[in-house]
XYZ file of C-alpha atoms in Angstrom:
339
model
C -1.138 -40.778 -50.552
C -4.666 -40.726 -49.129
C -3.287 -41.908 -45.758
C -0.764 -39.089 -45.547
C -3.424 -36.558 -46.393
C -5.660 -38.002 -43.701
C -2.861 -37.811 -41.130
C -2.134 -34.181 -41.930
C -5.808 -33.279 -41.614
C -6.027 -35.171 -38.305
C -2.936 -33.322 -36.953
C -4.205 -29.982 -38.052
C -7.554 -30.610 -36.397
C -5.960 -31.739 -33.214
C -3.806 -28.581 -33.068
C -6.874 -26.421 -33.545
C -8.655 -28.299 -30.687
C -5.581 -27.894 -28.429
C -5.427 -24.150 -29.275
C -9.084 -23.724 -28.630
C -8.792 -25.592 -25.267
C -5.766 -23.475 -24.406
C -7.698 -20.247 -25.084
C -10.573 -21.435 -22.987
C -8.332 -22.384 -20.103
C -6.439 -19.022 -20.289
C -9.741 -17.228 -20.466
C -11.043 -19.073 -17.414
C -7.823 -18.384 -15.494
C -7.917 -14.653 -16.478
C -11.577 -14.404 -15.533
C -10.857 -16.091 -12.166
C -7.956 -13.731 -11.547
C -10.055 -10.639 -12.393
C -12.811 -11.658 -10.042
C -10.214 -12.427 -7.377
C -8.817 -8.881 -7.697
C -12.323 -7.437 -7.794
C -13.122 -9.151 -4.496
C -9.898 -7.909 -3.009
C -10.780 -4.367 -4.079
C -14.270 -4.557 -2.514
C -12.850 -6.057 0.654
C -10.141 -3.346 0.931
C -12.703 -0.576 0.512
C -14.930 -2.076 3.191
C -11.914 -2.483 5.555
C -10.722 1.076 5.003
C -14.215 2.500 5.598
C -14.515 0.459 8.806
C -11.117 1.767 9.954
C -12.279 5.398 9.305
C -15.536 4.790 11.198
C -13.525 3.401 14.133
C -11.735 6.798 14.219
C -14.972 8.721 14.375
C -15.157 9.513 10.668
C -18.395 8.491 9.029
C -17.258 7.628 5.545
C -19.497 5.782 3.124
C -19.310 4.420 -0.417
C -22.936 3.226 -0.941
C -23.541 0.063 -2.998
C -19.760 -0.317 -3.603
C -19.004 -2.795 -6.300
C -16.110 -3.609 -8.658
C -16.602 -3.228 -12.437
C -14.744 -3.024 -15.706
C -14.367 -6.722 -16.773
C -12.610 -7.767 -18.887
C -9.904 -5.143 -19.539
C -10.425 -2.673 -16.615
C -10.866 -2.788 -12.914
C -12.621 -0.107 -10.976
C -15.012 0.825 -8.189
C -18.507 2.197 -8.506
C -20.538 3.737 -5.690
C -24.085 5.046 -5.923
C -23.101 7.906 -3.580
C -20.100 8.981 -1.475
C -19.938 10.770 1.854
C -17.410 11.864 4.415
C -18.401 13.299 7.766
C -15.738 14.201 10.394
C -17.703 15.520 13.364
C -14.563 16.272 15.343
C -13.395 18.720 12.672
C -16.963 19.776 11.669
C -16.369 18.798 8.047
C -18.801 17.008 5.790
C -18.918 16.189 2.093
C -21.683 14.365 0.262
C -21.704 13.660 -3.494
C -23.635 11.694 -6.071
C -22.460 8.529 -7.867
C -18.745 7.805 -8.164
C -17.124 5.714 -10.857
C -13.405 4.763 -11.259
C -11.337 2.503 -13.484
C -7.782 1.473 -14.258
C -6.578 -0.514 -17.180
C -5.327 -4.000 -16.140
C -1.987 -3.297 -17.741
C -1.645 0.174 -16.027
C -3.155 -0.327 -12.536
C -1.557 2.861 -11.110
C -3.254 5.141 -13.588
C -6.788 5.672 -12.340
C -9.537 7.708 -13.989
C -12.684 8.627 -12.129
C -15.924 10.593 -12.451
C -18.298 11.999 -9.873
C -21.955 12.962 -10.464
C -23.543 16.037 -8.921
C -25.011 17.249 -6.724
C -22.738 17.669 -3.803
C -22.998 19.391 -0.422
C -19.968 20.687 1.444
C -19.660 22.060 4.963
C -16.443 23.286 6.493
C -15.658 25.527 9.512
C -15.686 29.261 8.898
C -17.820 29.068 5.811
C -21.540 28.781 5.074
C -22.608 25.311 3.872
C -22.519 25.017 0.061
C -24.466 23.067 -2.552
C -22.664 22.342 -5.816
C -23.884 21.113 -9.217
C -21.995 20.394 -12.425
C -22.448 18.783 -15.828
C -19.147 16.906 -15.699
C -16.430 16.394 -13.077
C -13.631 13.962 -13.753
C -10.116 13.269 -12.641
C -7.047 11.305 -13.662
C -4.289 10.245 -11.201
C -1.011 8.368 -11.681
C -0.165 6.969 -8.250
C 3.320 6.934 -6.824
C 5.004 7.256 -3.392
C 4.955 9.374 -1.280
C 2.496 11.352 -3.427
C 0.824 10.893 -6.857
C 3.176 11.641 -9.779
C 0.393 13.285 -11.798
C -3.078 14.507 -11.032
C -5.630 16.224 -13.232
C -9.147 17.431 -12.334
C -11.603 18.958 -14.881
C -15.039 20.384 -14.375
C -17.621 21.814 -16.670
C -20.611 24.113 -16.014
C -20.074 24.230 -12.189
C -22.637 26.133 -10.070
C -21.929 26.968 -6.468
C -24.916 27.906 -4.161
C -25.193 28.700 -0.542
C -27.125 25.881 1.029
C -30.862 26.687 1.255
C -33.147 24.097 2.828
C -36.120 25.944 1.435
C -35.168 25.191 -2.166
C -33.992 27.555 -4.958
C -31.043 29.783 -4.280
C -29.070 32.428 -6.159
C -25.728 31.133 -7.287
C -22.676 32.404 -5.411
C -20.501 31.538 -8.399
C -20.685 29.877 -11.728
C -17.833 28.422 -13.867
C -18.018 27.305 -17.464
C -14.808 25.289 -17.474
C -12.074 24.662 -14.960
C -8.909 22.503 -14.916
C -6.249 21.757 -12.343
C -3.087 19.830 -13.189
C -0.342 18.692 -10.837
C 2.947 16.984 -11.619
C 5.704 15.880 -9.152
C 9.209 14.883 -9.996
C 11.102 14.987 -6.755
C 11.878 17.558 -5.474
C 10.035 19.755 -8.006
C 6.322 20.270 -8.148
C 4.494 21.817 -11.097
C 0.977 23.205 -10.665
C -1.168 24.549 -13.475
C -4.793 25.688 -13.475
C -7.132 27.427 -15.803
C -10.750 28.552 -15.786
C -13.127 30.379 -18.102
C -16.241 32.444 -17.588
C -15.988 32.614 -13.818
C -18.799 34.825 -12.479
C -18.955 35.611 -8.799
C -22.340 36.872 -7.549
C -22.659 40.643 -7.330
C -22.080 42.150 -3.931
C -20.109 39.146 -2.762
C -16.809 41.040 -2.749
C -16.650 44.600 -1.495
C -20.456 44.765 -2.071
C -19.812 45.585 -5.751
C -20.647 43.832 -9.017
C -17.774 41.924 -10.368
C -16.986 41.169 -14.062
C -16.823 37.697 -15.598
C -13.263 36.476 -15.415
C -11.022 33.974 -17.289
C -7.628 33.011 -15.947
C -4.677 30.689 -15.932
C -1.642 29.956 -13.774
C 1.463 27.863 -14.341
C 3.697 27.703 -11.269
C 6.712 25.610 -10.400
C 7.944 24.949 -6.799
C 11.663 24.104 -6.637
C 11.243 22.028 -3.484
C 7.531 21.262 -3.469
C 8.125 17.892 -1.752
C 9.049 19.819 1.410
C 5.313 20.678 1.683
C 4.411 17.082 2.386
C 3.308 16.643 5.977
C 3.237 20.334 6.887
C 0.241 21.083 9.100
C -0.475 24.650 7.752
C -3.597 25.031 5.664
C -3.035 28.568 4.358
C -0.433 30.423 2.324
C 2.066 30.247 5.179
C 2.770 26.716 4.073
C 4.885 28.354 1.277
C 7.382 29.759 3.697
C 10.907 28.589 2.782
C 9.852 27.859 -0.828
C 11.192 29.266 -4.096
C 10.109 28.719 -7.639
C 8.922 30.309 -10.863
C 5.698 31.983 -11.914
C 5.821 30.871 -15.561
C 2.634 32.847 -16.080
C -0.276 33.985 -13.960
C -2.977 35.590 -16.069
C -6.348 37.176 -15.390
C -8.518 38.379 -18.283
C -11.743 40.331 -18.633
C -14.471 39.561 -21.256
C -13.083 42.181 -23.666
C -9.612 40.517 -23.651
C -8.012 43.146 -21.432
C -6.222 41.852 -18.338
C -2.986 41.489 -16.447
C -0.195 38.861 -16.544
C 2.648 38.275 -14.055
C 5.743 36.071 -14.519
C 9.127 35.673 -12.948
C 11.142 33.849 -10.243
C 10.181 34.215 -6.530
C 11.195 33.046 -3.043
C 9.526 33.173 0.317
C 11.583 33.714 3.476
C 10.984 31.703 6.640
C 9.149 34.783 8.061
C 6.869 34.929 5.059
C 8.429 37.913 3.285
C 8.387 37.611 -0.498
C 11.270 38.408 -2.918
C 11.390 38.128 -6.693
C 11.900 39.705 -10.094
C 8.644 39.972 -11.926
C 7.347 41.168 -15.277
C 3.851 42.629 -15.084
C 2.094 42.961 -18.436
C -1.193 44.928 -18.676
C -3.406 44.414 -21.791
C -5.567 47.507 -22.475
C -4.727 49.348 -19.191
C -7.662 51.742 -19.578
C -10.245 48.893 -19.522
C -8.498 47.231 -16.608
C -8.463 50.556 -14.668
C -12.187 51.177 -15.422
C -13.047 47.743 -13.973
C -10.912 48.147 -10.875
C -12.297 51.579 -10.234
C -15.825 50.167 -10.199
C -14.787 47.538 -7.643
C -12.633 49.805 -5.480
C -14.319 53.260 -5.291
C -12.182 55.926 -3.638
C -9.010 54.581 -5.313
C -9.527 56.379 -8.606
C -6.567 58.761 -8.218
C -4.086 56.001 -7.541
C -5.471 53.813 -10.343
C -5.322 56.695 -12.871
C -1.694 57.405 -11.874
C -0.772 53.800 -12.565
C -2.417 53.919 -15.938
C -0.609 57.107 -16.900
C 2.717 55.588 -15.810
C 2.029 52.510 -17.982
C 2.062 54.710 -21.099
C 5.825 55.338 -20.611
C 6.996 51.728 -19.961
C 8.401 49.298 -22.528
C 5.870 47.245 -24.523
C 5.930 43.591 -25.490
C 5.551 42.155 -29.031
C 1.725 42.653 -28.861
C 2.100 46.282 -27.761
C 1.026 45.694 -24.181
C 3.059 47.725 -21.616
C 5.334 45.467 -19.549
C 6.707 46.754 -16.181
C 9.696 45.056 -14.479
C 9.011 44.951 -10.693
C 11.643 43.934 -8.116
C 10.488 42.683 -4.734
C 13.069 42.346 -1.922
C 11.878 41.123 1.428
C 8.351 42.392 0.607
C 9.432 45.870 -0.651
C 8.359 46.509 -4.247
C 10.278 48.869 -6.541
C 10.513 49.763 -10.181
C 14.180 50.628 -10.694
C 15.085 52.808 -7.765
C 11.469 53.994 -7.132
C 9.671 52.273 -4.208
C 6.037 51.567 -5.014
C 4.790 49.773 -1.899
C 5.027 46.573 0.136
C 3.667 43.098 -0.245
C 2.087 41.515 2.845
C 3.934 38.596 4.363
C 2.512 35.069 3.863
């Protein structure tokens, strides 16, 4: 009896030792694999930067190093820069941190520290600061399947080597979301408490704005590879404005929704619903920004009193656009510029 008990204890102890040894071996193999991948990541980054520099682009990821052991793998840089002298473009930012879970390597989250400096042709150099700027991307081919960017307390200044500068714009919160399921692209953005410096637009003070947009492009994948860098890139596209909304601090504002299409020559067509919350407040703000247009603005407000209203009581006007010509019913009200 004692012998059998001793044998069982011995076998149990041996199994525990084997299990412990197995765990140690697996841990060592996993650790070796993680550091192998980390080394590959650092080598790939260095190779890519060298390739860019060979093309005349001075890119840098200072003090690049892999991090995230044991369950994540990411790249950290103490600062990031991109200088393309041929195109006269430069970007410099603070520290950059990124990471992906080992079990989901194509879903990458990242964060960038301020400050940043940006210089592009046709615009004065800018300095940017923020409290938080982060992104999330789910990689796929030929473009990411999902992309989200969020920023908080963003301040944009015109670059001033002497020091302090008056902000050109401030933003409390901003988000941009992108989703692609071939051939459709969905784009959504929102922002709150956007204040553009007075006298920046039309030399008039501008109110604080809050806005959102939710747009679908029916064939967004056709945009890939197009050389255009302005709205003309939308020529040949169609889609849906699910909602585009711009609001003033008192809650008044304007919203637009409806299907649209853009001809190859840039002319816009669509059937839109335009909803105006508190038209009198909106008109007062627009008059202050566009002096000399008071008569036209007042006429629009008067007309809004006779149009149908939505569930909240806000007047909603159906507007048809055909090849750039806008009309309400059979009444022509103007023309949209071509893209």
